[in-house]
Tab-separated table of C-alpha atoms and ligand atoms in Angstrom:
chain	number	residue	atom	x	y	z
A	502	MET	CA	20.484	98.894	-41.895
A	503	LYS	CA	18.974	96.334	-39.511
A	504	PRO	CA	20.122	92.763	-40.268
A	505	ILE	CA	17.639	90.643	-42.186
A	506	GLN	CA	16.267	87.919	-39.908
A	507	VAL	CA	16.174	84.343	-41.006
A	508	GLY	CA	14.434	81.282	-39.596
A	509	LEU	CA	15.904	77.867	-40.440
A	510	LEU	CA	13.631	74.830	-40.700
A	511	GLY	CA	15.710	71.634	-40.369
A	512	ILE	CA	19.327	71.664	-39.237
A	513	GLY	CA	20.686	68.436	-40.690
A	514	THR	CA	23.483	68.064	-43.267
A	515	VAL	CA	22.704	71.215	-45.276
A	516	GLY	CA	21.191	73.258	-42.431
A	517	SER	CA	24.303	72.903	-40.286
A	518	GLY	CA	26.461	73.895	-43.272
A	519	VAL	CA	24.363	77.028	-43.781
A	520	PHE	CA	24.666	77.950	-40.137
A	521	ASN	CA	28.436	77.415	-40.039
A	522	VAL	CA	29.279	79.208	-43.304
A	523	LEU	CA	27.065	82.157	-42.415
A	524	GLN	CA	28.821	82.457	-39.050
A	525	ARG	CA	32.297	82.046	-40.500
A	526	ASN	CA	31.915	84.475	-43.412
A	527	GLN	CA	29.409	86.874	-41.910
A	528	GLU	CA	31.507	90.002	-42.346
A	529	GLU	CA	32.164	89.421	-46.072
A	530	ILE	CA	28.581	88.371	-46.648
A	531	ARG	CA	27.352	91.558	-44.932
A	532	ARG	CA	29.592	93.690	-47.163
A	533	ARG	CA	28.193	91.953	-50.242
A	534	ALA	CA	24.543	91.962	-49.204
A	535	GLY	CA	24.590	95.525	-47.906
A	536	ARG	CA	23.230	94.379	-44.555
A	537	GLY	CA	23.708	91.602	-42.050
A	538	ILE	CA	21.977	88.238	-42.506
A	539	GLU	CA	21.255	86.539	-39.190
A	540	ILE	CA	19.699	83.197	-38.391
A	541	THR	CA	17.754	84.059	-35.264
A	542	MET	CA	15.506	80.961	-34.971
A	543	VAL	CA	16.022	77.294	-35.790
A	544	ALA	CA	13.438	74.508	-35.822
A	545	ASP	CA	14.332	70.830	-35.748
A	546	LEU	CA	12.703	67.699	-34.409
A	547	ASP	CA	15.833	67.012	-32.381
A	548	VAL	CA	16.051	70.169	-30.280
A	549	ASP	CA	19.029	69.038	-28.206
A	550	ARG	CA	21.110	68.238	-31.274
A	551	ALA	CA	20.085	71.543	-32.858
A	552	LYS	CA	21.025	73.483	-29.701
A	553	ALA	CA	24.400	71.771	-29.664
A	554	ALA	CA	24.884	72.781	-33.312
A	555	VAL	CA	24.020	76.486	-32.943
A	556	GLY	CA	25.164	77.279	-29.392
A	557	ASP	CA	23.674	79.948	-27.147
A	558	GLY	CA	21.787	83.036	-28.240
A	559	ILE	CA	19.666	81.432	-30.961
A	560	GLU	CA	16.141	80.314	-30.258
A	561	VAL	CA	15.664	76.620	-31.034
A	562	VAL	CA	12.155	75.194	-31.279
A	563	ASN	CA	10.741	71.869	-32.363
A	564	ASP	CA	7.666	73.418	-33.960
A	565	ALA	CA	8.558	74.955	-37.321
A	566	ARG	CA	5.299	76.898	-37.288
A	567	ALA	CA	6.617	78.999	-34.405
A	568	ILE	CA	9.132	80.438	-36.883
A	569	ILE	CA	6.510	81.115	-39.529
A	570	ALA	CA	4.346	82.866	-36.929
A	571	ASN	CA	7.172	85.150	-35.794
A	572	PRO	CA	6.624	88.595	-37.402
A	573	ASP	CA	10.327	89.468	-37.062
A	574	ILE	CA	11.409	86.688	-39.422
A	575	ASP	CA	11.864	87.945	-43.027
A	576	ILE	CA	13.142	84.765	-44.706
A	577	VAL	CA	12.363	81.119	-44.016
A	578	ILE	CA	14.905	78.504	-45.162
A	579	GLU	CA	13.307	75.098	-45.686
A	580	LEU	CA	15.903	72.314	-45.332
A	581	ILE	CA	13.683	69.475	-44.134
A	582	GLY	CA	13.179	67.774	-47.483
A	583	GLY	CA	10.364	65.714	-49.011
A	584	TYR	CA	6.887	66.658	-50.203
A	585	GLY	CA	4.950	66.258	-46.954
A	586	ILE	CA	5.437	68.691	-44.104
A	587	ALA	CA	7.899	70.689	-46.223
A	588	ARG	CA	5.158	71.582	-48.730
A	589	ALA	CA	2.756	72.661	-45.996
A	590	LEU	CA	5.415	74.777	-44.275
A	591	VAL	CA	6.586	76.457	-47.489
A	592	LEU	CA	3.019	77.380	-48.446
A	593	GLU	CA	2.309	78.638	-44.913
A	594	ALA	CA	5.505	80.711	-44.907
A	595	ILE	CA	4.517	82.260	-48.251
A	596	ALA	CA	0.996	82.970	-46.949
A	597	ALA	CA	2.600	84.679	-43.947
A	598	GLY	CA	4.521	86.959	-46.355
A	599	LYS	CA	7.954	85.384	-45.808
A	600	HIS	CA	10.480	84.910	-48.573
A	601	VAL	CA	11.501	81.270	-48.876
A	602	VAL	CA	14.832	79.641	-49.683
A	603	THR	CA	14.834	75.908	-50.258
A	604	ALA	CA	17.171	73.163	-51.490
A	605	ASN	CA	14.199	70.853	-51.951
A	606	LYS	CA	14.177	69.861	-55.618
A	607	ALA	CA	11.612	67.106	-55.016
A	608	LEU	CA	9.136	69.602	-53.635
A	609	LEU	CA	9.614	72.146	-56.423
A	610	ALA	CA	9.672	69.612	-59.262
A	611	VAL	CA	6.349	68.171	-58.146
A	612	HIS	CA	4.582	71.161	-56.549
A	613	GLY	CA	6.493	74.043	-58.154
A	614	THR	CA	3.550	75.388	-60.150
A	615	GLU	CA	1.452	75.745	-57.000
A	616	ILE	CA	4.314	77.175	-54.937
A	617	PHE	CA	5.489	79.746	-57.496
A	618	ALA	CA	1.906	80.877	-58.115
A	619	ALA	CA	1.338	81.340	-54.374
A	620	ALA	CA	4.612	83.280	-54.079
A	621	SER	CA	3.784	85.533	-57.034
A	622	ALA	CA	0.326	86.258	-55.624
A	623	LYS	CA	1.879	87.216	-52.304
A	624	GLY	CA	4.804	89.168	-53.838
A	625	VAL	CA	7.486	87.075	-52.139
A	626	MET	CA	10.520	85.274	-53.544
A	627	VAL	CA	11.104	81.540	-53.582
A	628	ALA	CA	14.791	80.922	-54.258
A	629	PHE	CA	16.212	77.484	-54.988
A	630	GLU	CA	19.793	77.673	-56.239
A	631	ALA	CA	20.768	74.724	-54.014
A	632	ALA	CA	18.053	72.512	-55.490
A	633	VAL	CA	20.040	71.836	-58.685
A	634	ALA	CA	23.680	70.737	-58.689
A	635	GLY	CA	24.335	71.776	-55.073
A	636	GLY	CA	27.096	74.357	-54.970
A	637	ILE	CA	27.214	75.084	-58.723
A	638	PRO	CA	25.387	78.358	-59.458
A	639	ILE	CA	23.551	76.835	-62.415
A	640	ILE	CA	20.166	78.391	-61.685
A	641	LYS	CA	21.751	81.834	-61.643
A	642	ALA	CA	23.601	81.043	-64.884
A	643	LEU	CA	20.473	79.815	-66.681
A	644	ARG	CA	18.156	82.477	-65.346
A	645	GLU	CA	20.437	85.489	-65.569
A	646	GLY	CA	23.860	84.868	-67.111
A	647	LEU	CA	22.468	83.226	-70.262
A	648	THR	CA	19.334	85.333	-70.522
A	649	ALA	CA	20.251	86.624	-74.001
A	650	ASN	CA	20.178	83.136	-75.492
A	651	ARG	CA	17.642	80.904	-77.086
A	652	LEU	CA	18.746	77.857	-75.131
A	653	GLN	CA	18.908	74.637	-77.146
A	654	TRP	CA	19.857	71.852	-74.792
A	655	ILE	CA	21.173	71.042	-71.352
A	656	ALA	CA	22.880	67.813	-70.336
A	657	GLY	CA	24.107	67.296	-66.821
A	658	ILE	CA	25.590	64.953	-64.309
A	659	ILE	CA	23.339	66.215	-61.560
A	660	ASN	CA	23.320	63.423	-59.031
A	661	GLY	CA	26.508	63.022	-57.025
A	662	THR	CA	25.554	59.679	-55.519
A	663	THR	CA	25.152	57.899	-58.853
A	664	ASN	CA	28.218	59.530	-60.374
A	665	PHE	CA	30.195	58.424	-57.324
A	666	ILE	CA	28.859	54.880	-57.720
A	667	LEU	CA	29.613	54.727	-61.469
A	668	SER	CA	33.103	56.170	-60.965
A	669	GLU	CA	34.023	53.776	-58.175
A	670	MET	CA	32.599	50.779	-60.050
A	671	ARG	CA	34.576	51.690	-63.171
A	672	SER	CA	37.888	52.701	-61.651
A	673	LYS	CA	38.110	50.409	-58.611
A	674	GLY	CA	35.880	47.540	-59.692
A	675	LEU	CA	33.853	47.933	-56.461
A	676	ASP	CA	30.361	46.527	-56.049
A	677	PHE	CA	27.294	48.740	-56.334
A	678	ASP	CA	26.094	48.151	-52.731
A	679	VAL	CA	29.463	48.928	-51.148
A	680	VAL	CA	29.759	52.247	-52.965
A	681	LEU	CA	26.147	53.222	-52.211
A	682	LYS	CA	26.782	52.756	-48.475
A	683	GLU	CA	29.842	55.000	-48.717
A	684	ALA	CA	27.812	57.703	-50.523
A	685	GLN	CA	25.260	57.550	-47.709
A	686	ARG	CA	28.001	57.823	-45.092
A	687	LEU	CA	29.402	60.900	-46.870
A	688	GLY	CA	25.973	62.609	-46.817
A	689	TYR	CA	25.462	62.691	-50.625
A	690	ALA	CA	22.538	60.307	-50.822
A	691	GLU	CA	18.928	61.344	-50.279
A	692	ALA	CA	17.061	60.172	-47.176
A	693	ASP	CA	15.585	57.564	-49.523
A	694	PRO	CA	18.529	56.532	-51.754
A	695	THR	CA	16.207	54.923	-54.317
A	696	PHE	CA	15.579	58.518	-55.453
A	697	ASP	CA	19.269	58.715	-56.349
A	698	ILE	CA	19.858	55.314	-57.907
A	699	GLU	CA	16.569	55.187	-59.828
A	700	GLY	CA	17.199	58.592	-61.408
A	701	VAL	CA	14.337	60.385	-59.639
A	702	ASP	CA	16.548	62.990	-57.960
A	703	ALA	CA	18.229	63.815	-61.271
A	704	ALA	CA	14.790	64.025	-62.900
A	705	HIS	CA	13.637	66.521	-60.265
A	706	LYS	CA	16.656	68.672	-61.073
A	707	VAL	CA	16.458	68.478	-64.859
A	708	THR	CA	12.740	69.265	-64.658
A	709	LEU	CA	13.579	72.535	-62.911
A	710	MET	CA	16.313	73.376	-65.430
A	711	SER	CA	13.987	72.583	-68.320
A	712	ALA	CA	11.345	74.995	-67.053
A	713	ILE	CA	13.900	77.772	-66.637
A	714	ALA	CA	15.605	77.103	-69.960
A	715	PHE	CA	12.515	76.949	-72.167
A	716	GLY	CA	9.860	78.970	-70.332
A	717	ILE	CA	7.602	75.983	-69.721
A	718	PRO	CA	5.837	74.922	-66.517
A	719	VAL	CA	7.530	72.520	-64.109
A	720	GLN	CA	6.382	69.079	-65.372
A	721	PHE	CA	8.105	66.294	-63.469
A	722	ASP	CA	5.260	63.898	-64.282
A	723	LYS	CA	6.240	64.035	-67.986
A	724	ALA	CA	9.927	63.234	-67.464
A	725	TYR	CA	11.311	59.878	-68.609
A	726	VAL	CA	13.225	58.405	-65.677
A	727	GLU	CA	15.653	55.477	-65.718
A	728	GLY	CA	18.328	54.896	-63.069
A	729	ILE	CA	21.546	52.917	-62.855
A	730	THR	CA	20.360	49.808	-61.021
A	731	LYS	CA	20.188	47.670	-64.157
A	732	LEU	CA	23.633	48.638	-65.454
A	733	GLY	CA	26.055	45.737	-65.635
A	734	ALA	CA	29.808	45.867	-65.094
A	735	ALA	CA	30.176	44.346	-68.590
A	736	ASP	CA	28.551	47.381	-70.215
A	737	ILE	CA	30.806	49.774	-68.341
A	738	LYS	CA	33.786	47.750	-69.651
A	739	TYR	CA	32.537	47.483	-73.261
A	740	ALA	CA	31.723	51.190	-73.345
A	741	GLU	CA	35.287	51.940	-72.309
A	742	GLN	CA	36.661	49.680	-75.055
A	743	LEU	CA	34.597	51.646	-77.573
A	744	GLY	CA	35.887	55.004	-76.302
A	745	TYR	CA	32.921	55.944	-74.094
A	746	ARG	CA	32.097	56.347	-70.395
A	747	ILE	CA	28.668	55.642	-68.960
A	748	LYS	CA	27.149	58.552	-67.031
A	749	LEU	CA	23.691	59.129	-65.625
A	750	LEU	CA	22.651	62.228	-67.556
A	751	GLY	CA	19.711	64.563	-67.091
A	752	ILE	CA	18.902	65.852	-70.570
A	753	THR	CA	16.458	68.454	-71.777
A	754	LYS	CA	16.407	69.561	-75.382
A	755	ARG	CA	14.290	71.868	-77.516
A	756	VAL	CA	13.386	70.152	-80.796
A	757	ASP	CA	10.888	71.000	-83.550
A	758	LYS	CA	7.933	69.223	-81.968
A	759	GLY	CA	8.530	70.172	-78.339
A	760	VAL	CA	10.891	69.483	-75.469
A	761	GLU	CA	12.720	66.296	-74.538
A	762	LEU	CA	12.955	65.725	-70.785
A	763	ARG	CA	14.770	62.578	-69.749
A	764	VAL	CA	17.146	60.933	-67.300
A	765	HIS	CA	18.931	57.701	-68.133
A	766	PRO	CA	22.408	56.173	-68.258
A	767	SER	CA	24.179	57.441	-71.365
A	768	LEU	CA	27.356	56.600	-73.231
A	769	VAL	CA	29.380	59.796	-73.560
A	770	PRO	CA	32.607	59.971	-75.635
A	771	SER	CA	35.566	59.665	-73.212
A	772	LYS	CA	37.165	62.746	-74.773
A	773	ARG	CA	34.336	65.058	-73.627
A	774	LEU	CA	35.102	67.004	-70.450
A	775	ILE	CA	31.835	65.852	-68.904
A	776	ALA	CA	32.816	62.203	-69.361
A	777	ASN	CA	35.756	62.849	-67.045
A	778	VAL	CA	33.688	64.222	-64.181
A	779	GLU	CA	34.327	61.697	-61.438
A	780	GLY	CA	33.230	60.934	-57.899
A	781	ALA	CA	30.392	62.985	-56.413
A	782	MET	CA	31.175	65.959	-58.650
A	783	ASN	CA	28.456	67.421	-60.838
A	784	ALA	CA	28.716	69.115	-64.235
A	785	VAL	CA	26.172	70.728	-66.501
A	786	VAL	CA	26.662	71.518	-70.188
A	787	VAL	CA	24.394	74.206	-71.626
A	788	GLN	CA	24.074	74.999	-75.318
A	789	GLY	CA	22.774	78.430	-76.259
A	790	ASP	CA	22.434	79.922	-79.738
A	791	ALA	CA	24.593	82.960	-78.987
A	792	VAL	CA	27.078	81.729	-76.419
A	793	GLY	CA	27.636	78.232	-77.841
A	794	THR	CA	28.528	75.545	-75.328
A	795	THR	CA	29.229	76.383	-71.691
A	796	LEU	CA	30.176	73.987	-68.905
A	797	TYR	CA	29.596	74.329	-65.163
A	798	TYR	CA	31.438	72.024	-62.785
A	799	GLY	CA	31.632	71.609	-59.025
A	800	LYS	CA	30.360	69.860	-55.943
A	801	GLY	CA	26.728	68.915	-56.322
A	802	ALA	CA	26.139	67.771	-52.771
A	803	GLY	CA	27.491	67.937	-49.254
A	804	SER	CA	27.025	70.255	-46.323
A	805	GLU	CA	29.015	73.384	-47.157
A	806	PRO	CA	28.886	73.241	-50.982
A	807	THR	CA	25.095	73.179	-50.753
A	808	ALA	CA	25.177	75.849	-48.050
A	809	SER	CA	27.112	78.053	-50.486
A	810	ALA	CA	24.100	78.052	-52.811
A	811	VAL	CA	21.561	78.554	-50.018
A	812	ILE	CA	23.456	81.586	-48.741
A	813	ALA	CA	23.753	83.033	-52.254
A	814	ASP	CA	19.948	83.012	-52.313
A	815	LEU	CA	19.821	84.731	-48.933
A	816	VAL	CA	22.088	87.486	-50.280
A	817	ASP	CA	19.930	87.872	-53.404
A	818	ILE	CA	16.845	88.253	-51.265
A	819	ALA	CA	18.559	90.683	-48.902
A	820	ARG	CA	19.407	92.835	-51.938
A	821	LEU	CA	16.088	92.559	-53.739
A	822	HIS	CA	13.393	92.278	-51.144
A	823	THR	CA	12.638	95.987	-51.112
A	824	ALA	CA	12.329	96.017	-54.939
A	825	ASP	CA	8.933	96.109	-56.591
A	826	PRO	CA	8.029	92.385	-57.083
A	827	GLU	CA	7.492	92.993	-60.812
A	828	HIS	CA	11.083	94.090	-61.198
A	829	ARG	CA	12.666	91.087	-59.545
A	830	VAL	CA	14.106	88.153	-61.503
A	831	PRO	CA	11.129	85.841	-62.275
A	832	HIS	CA	11.147	82.536	-60.367
A	833	LEU	CA	11.392	80.536	-63.592
A	834	ALA	CA	13.405	83.081	-65.607
A	835	PHE	CA	10.474	83.985	-67.906
A	836	GLN	CA	7.684	86.337	-66.813
A	837	ALA	CA	4.989	84.077	-65.325
A	838	HIS	CA	2.289	85.098	-67.846
A	839	THR	CA	4.548	84.132	-70.768
A	840	LEU	CA	5.116	80.498	-69.713
A	841	THR	CA	3.726	78.238	-72.424
A	842	ASP	CA	0.938	76.083	-71.067
A	843	ALA	CA	1.646	72.388	-70.629
A	844	MET	CA	-0.198	71.353	-73.805
A	845	GLY	CA	0.846	74.456	-75.703
A	846	THR	CA	3.502	75.097	-78.279
A	847	LEU	CA	6.296	73.330	-76.412
A	848	PRO	CA	4.882	70.047	-75.064
A	849	VAL	CA	7.171	67.614	-73.302
A	850	LEU	CA	7.537	64.787	-75.815
A	851	PRO	CA	6.851	61.139	-75.005
A	852	MET	CA	9.996	59.010	-74.971
A	853	SER	CA	8.928	57.260	-78.190
A	854	GLU	CA	9.440	60.596	-80.023
A	855	VAL	CA	12.960	61.197	-78.689
A	856	VAL	CA	15.729	60.883	-81.261
A	857	THR	CA	19.103	59.640	-80.052
A	858	SER	CA	21.733	57.023	-80.816
A	859	TYR	CA	22.118	53.689	-79.042
A	860	TYR	CA	24.468	51.095	-77.595
A	861	LEU	CA	22.926	47.620	-77.836
A	862	ARG	CA	24.378	44.494	-76.254
A	863	LEU	CA	22.992	41.153	-77.387
A	864	ARG	CA	23.950	37.845	-75.785
A	865	VAL	CA	23.831	35.567	-78.823
A	866	ALA	CA	24.605	32.001	-79.868
A	867	ASP	CA	28.094	31.963	-81.365
A	868	GLN	CA	27.121	30.558	-84.757
A	869	ALA	CA	27.110	31.540	-88.438
A	870	GLY	CA	24.489	33.992	-89.677
A	871	VAL	CA	23.552	35.517	-86.304
A	872	LEU	CA	25.181	38.880	-86.991
A	873	ALA	CA	23.607	38.998	-90.462
A	874	LYS	CA	20.098	38.409	-89.036
A	875	VAL	CA	20.478	41.090	-86.414
A	876	THR	CA	21.921	43.696	-88.767
A	877	GLY	CA	19.284	42.737	-91.353
A	878	LEU	CA	16.482	43.655	-88.902
A	879	LEU	CA	18.167	46.962	-88.122
A	880	ALA	CA	18.551	47.716	-91.848
A	881	GLU	CA	14.874	46.890	-92.539
A	882	ALA	CA	13.841	49.330	-89.791
A	883	GLY	CA	16.081	52.015	-91.306
A	884	VAL	CA	18.450	52.051	-88.323
A	885	SER	CA	21.955	52.953	-89.420
A	886	ILE	CA	24.852	51.178	-87.678
A	887	ASP	CA	27.840	53.179	-86.470
A	888	ALA	CA	30.041	50.349	-85.115
A	889	VAL	CA	29.910	46.656	-84.260
A	890	LEU	CA	32.045	44.828	-81.704
A	891	GLN	CA	31.964	41.074	-81.272
A	892	ARG	CA	33.780	39.494	-78.346
A	893	GLU	CA	35.485	36.109	-78.440
A	894	ALA	CA	33.096	33.520	-76.975
A	895	ASP	CA	35.841	32.269	-74.626
A	896	GLU	CA	36.352	35.770	-73.290
A	897	VAL	CA	32.641	36.182	-72.560
A	898	GLY	CA	31.555	32.783	-71.281
A	899	GLY	CA	34.838	31.048	-70.412
A	900	GLU	CA	36.662	28.329	-72.336
A	901	GLY	CA	34.454	26.353	-74.716
A	902	SER	CA	31.576	28.839	-74.447
A	903	THR	CA	28.989	28.758	-77.228
A	904	GLN	CA	27.649	32.219	-76.441
A	905	THR	CA	29.060	35.625	-77.124
A	906	ASP	CA	28.268	39.327	-76.768
A	907	LEU	CA	27.486	41.385	-79.814
A	908	ILE	CA	27.727	45.129	-79.253
A	909	ILE	CA	26.219	47.519	-81.765
A	910	LEU	CA	26.392	51.304	-81.814
A	911	THR	CA	23.756	53.006	-83.944
A	912	HIS	CA	23.336	56.427	-85.458
A	913	ASP	CA	20.394	58.643	-84.452
A	914	THR	CA	17.077	56.833	-84.455
A	915	ARG	CA	13.607	57.574	-83.112
A	916	GLU	CA	13.080	55.716	-79.822
A	917	GLY	CA	9.755	54.265	-81.009
A	918	THR	CA	11.546	52.697	-84.013
A	919	MET	CA	14.245	51.316	-81.745
A	920	ASP	CA	11.638	49.806	-79.386
A	921	ALA	CA	10.075	47.940	-82.317
A	922	VAL	CA	13.342	46.612	-83.737
A	923	ILE	CA	14.581	45.530	-80.288
A	924	ALA	CA	11.370	43.513	-79.894
A	925	GLN	CA	12.049	41.816	-83.266
A	926	MET	CA	15.675	41.033	-82.378
A	927	GLN	CA	14.623	39.738	-78.980
A	928	ALA	CA	12.322	37.249	-80.671
A	929	LEU	CA	15.208	35.621	-82.612
A	930	PRO	CA	15.977	32.154	-81.184
A	931	THR	CA	19.692	32.942	-81.339
A	932	VAL	CA	19.307	35.935	-78.982
A	933	LEU	CA	19.710	34.267	-75.608
A	934	ALA	CA	19.094	36.982	-72.991
A	935	PRO	CA	17.273	40.311	-72.625
A	936	ILE	CA	18.910	42.896	-74.893
A	937	THR	CA	20.682	45.746	-73.115
A	938	ARG	CA	19.948	49.179	-74.574
A	939	ILE	CA	21.827	52.258	-73.392
A	940	ARG	CA	21.342	55.604	-75.092
A	941	LYS	CA	24.388	57.373	-76.467
A	942	GLU	CA	24.894	61.132	-76.464
A	943	GLU	CA	27.696	62.640	-78.524
A	944	LEU	CA	27.097	66.089	-76.946
A	945	ASN	CA	28.637	67.983	-79.842
B	2139	LIG	P1	18.870	65.951	-43.371
B	2139	LIG	O1	18.004	64.774	-43.202
B	2139	LIG	O2	20.303	65.861	-43.013
B	2139	LIG	O3	18.245	67.179	-42.548
B	2139	LIG	C1	16.879	67.399	-42.412
B	2139	LIG	C2	16.631	67.935	-41.010
B	2139	LIG	O4	15.275	68.342	-40.903
B	2139	LIG	C3	16.902	66.877	-39.923
B	2139	LIG	O5	17.680	67.440	-38.897
B	2139	LIG	C4	15.497	66.550	-39.450
B	2139	LIG	O6	15.438	66.146	-38.100
B	2139	LIG	C5	14.794	67.873	-39.637
B	2139	LIG	N1	13.344	67.783	-39.665
B	2139	LIG	C6	12.573	66.780	-40.128
B	2139	LIG	N2	11.259	67.083	-39.993
B	2139	LIG	C7	11.223	68.306	-39.431
B	2139	LIG	C8	10.162	69.161	-39.009
B	2139	LIG	N3	8.888	68.824	-39.153
B	2139	LIG	N4	10.474	70.334	-38.434
B	2139	LIG	C9	11.759	70.700	-38.271
B	2139	LIG	N5	12.813	69.933	-38.645
B	2139	LIG	C10	12.543	68.755	-39.210
B	2139	LIG	O7	18.700	66.443	-44.879
B	2139	LIG	P2	19.720	67.282	-45.764
B	2139	LIG	O8	20.249	68.421	-44.989
B	2139	LIG	O9	20.667	66.360	-46.441
B	2139	LIG	O10	18.741	67.787	-46.931
B	2139	LIG	C11	17.864	68.871	-46.726
B	2139	LIG	C12	17.291	69.284	-48.084
B	2139	LIG	O11	18.356	69.690	-48.926
B	2139	LIG	C13	16.566	68.164	-48.835
B	2139	LIG	O12	15.496	68.717	-49.545
B	2139	LIG	C14	17.630	67.642	-49.780
B	2139	LIG	O13	17.094	67.044	-50.934
B	2139	LIG	C15	18.322	68.936	-50.126
B	2139	LIG	N6	19.685	68.807	-50.610
B	2139	LIG	C16	20.591	68.071	-49.894
B	2139	LIG	C17	21.890	67.998	-50.313
B	2139	LIG	C18	22.909	67.235	-49.571
B	2139	LIG	O14	24.073	67.197	-50.011
B	2139	LIG	N7	22.588	66.616	-48.427
B	2139	LIG	C19	22.335	68.710	-51.536
B	2139	LIG	C20	21.300	69.481	-52.186
B	2139	LIG	C21	20.029	69.499	-51.728
B	2139	LIG	P3	15.613	64.584	-37.748
B	2139	LIG	O15	16.969	64.199	-38.209
B	2139	LIG	O16	15.474	64.564	-36.268
B	2139	LIG	O17	14.517	63.882	-38.468
B	2140	LIG	N1	21.350	63.098	-53.314
B	2140	LIG	C1	21.796	64.189	-54.090
B	2140	LIG	C2	23.008	63.759	-54.910
B	2140	LIG	C3	22.140	65.353	-53.213
B	2140	LIG	O1	23.541	62.673	-54.689
B	2140	LIG	O2	23.405	64.496	-55.798
B	2140	LIG	C4	22.317	66.628	-53.966
B	2140	LIG	O3	21.124	67.080	-54.487
């Protein structure tokens, strides 16, 4: 059978990995796909660099639309990134009847509803394995491997840059800025690293997993997003003393009233496997009613790990593109007409309705009665305390210090209740600095 022809838009970190892996493993990939998969055209703004990357025999253009207009191209890979030109090109490729493969989680999390609808109307596939957790085949697992299950929750370390930063800060005592620069040098960080450190990239990814897990539309605008920029070294240390590690988790959970969709730093018990995922590695824990807990671990970023996922999509398309569109795997795992509407039976819940447990750190005056006042407010609000740790004032503020840190772990509480009681504690004259609140996930 004639090789399937592919046009590549953007040959940067991931694009060059796709090109190289496809070249290197072409014979095995052909045997798996049942036909050859050939990149015959590449578009990049920097044509000279792109030509140097692909060598002779492949047409390199600087206008991506020349690829979309080429009737011989069957699949367009979008590896430019962002919501701007990438969105226009993906929609134009779909309109031209091309299948699309993309690693662009930002684009799909924000414009997924429009893009999947356009693809369904045109009978083409939009594949995005690389958009979540890089090289880990988590989309395939959620959409196909776990299809028998009523999925209950997903919790993942799905941003390599922030996990790298947290790991290096904890284990080597390095500063945030130094480690961020290293993540950028290694190609993990997004073009705009604020997306990584403010939790936006992880929120894009968990939004996609949430849609696939629960059969709901892609709703990035309803996700709660909190990054790692406000985390202090002291909290990383105290968490460790209490038997926890701090990880930036993307969490989505089906509860009675709807779906939780949130990204924030979380204390995770050190004994959990996911707490020991270090460096730029990613891991996703999925809980299903039949299978129980499953864990997926691997490289979530980088040139060839991400290329591995992009090429898996190319193989899927090569196998399935002659199938009747109605008999292909649905983009979001559930048949499109069965997705619950955004305000329907499974709404994404506001953060105030989320129920979780908490780590609180209060900088307090080291005097009699302070602990009693604080715990009294928690008791009045019905918040149950799991553990309390009080540091020696000297240890916190140096010799002769009159201030100390009070660390409280709570049992499960509604976030709205916690907001109110934190405001009350903050108003106490003996609470001397803004209270630190980090959510805690036992993941059991
Ligand atoms: P890069 O910035 O390394 O590559 C993007 C490439 O696209 C650059 O070569 C850029 O050229 C080119 N480009 C920009 N605009 C155009 C255009 N209009 N037409 C053609 N080419 C264009 O990004 P990455 O490879 O890191 O990321 C690509 C996508 O993959 C993003 O969506 C990213 O979020 C996603 N991703 C990345 C991962 C990673 O580890 N890097 C992991 C998982 C997903 P120039 O440099 O000249 O601007
Ligand atoms: N910036 C992302 C990360 C790349 O650090 O995980 C992979 O999506």
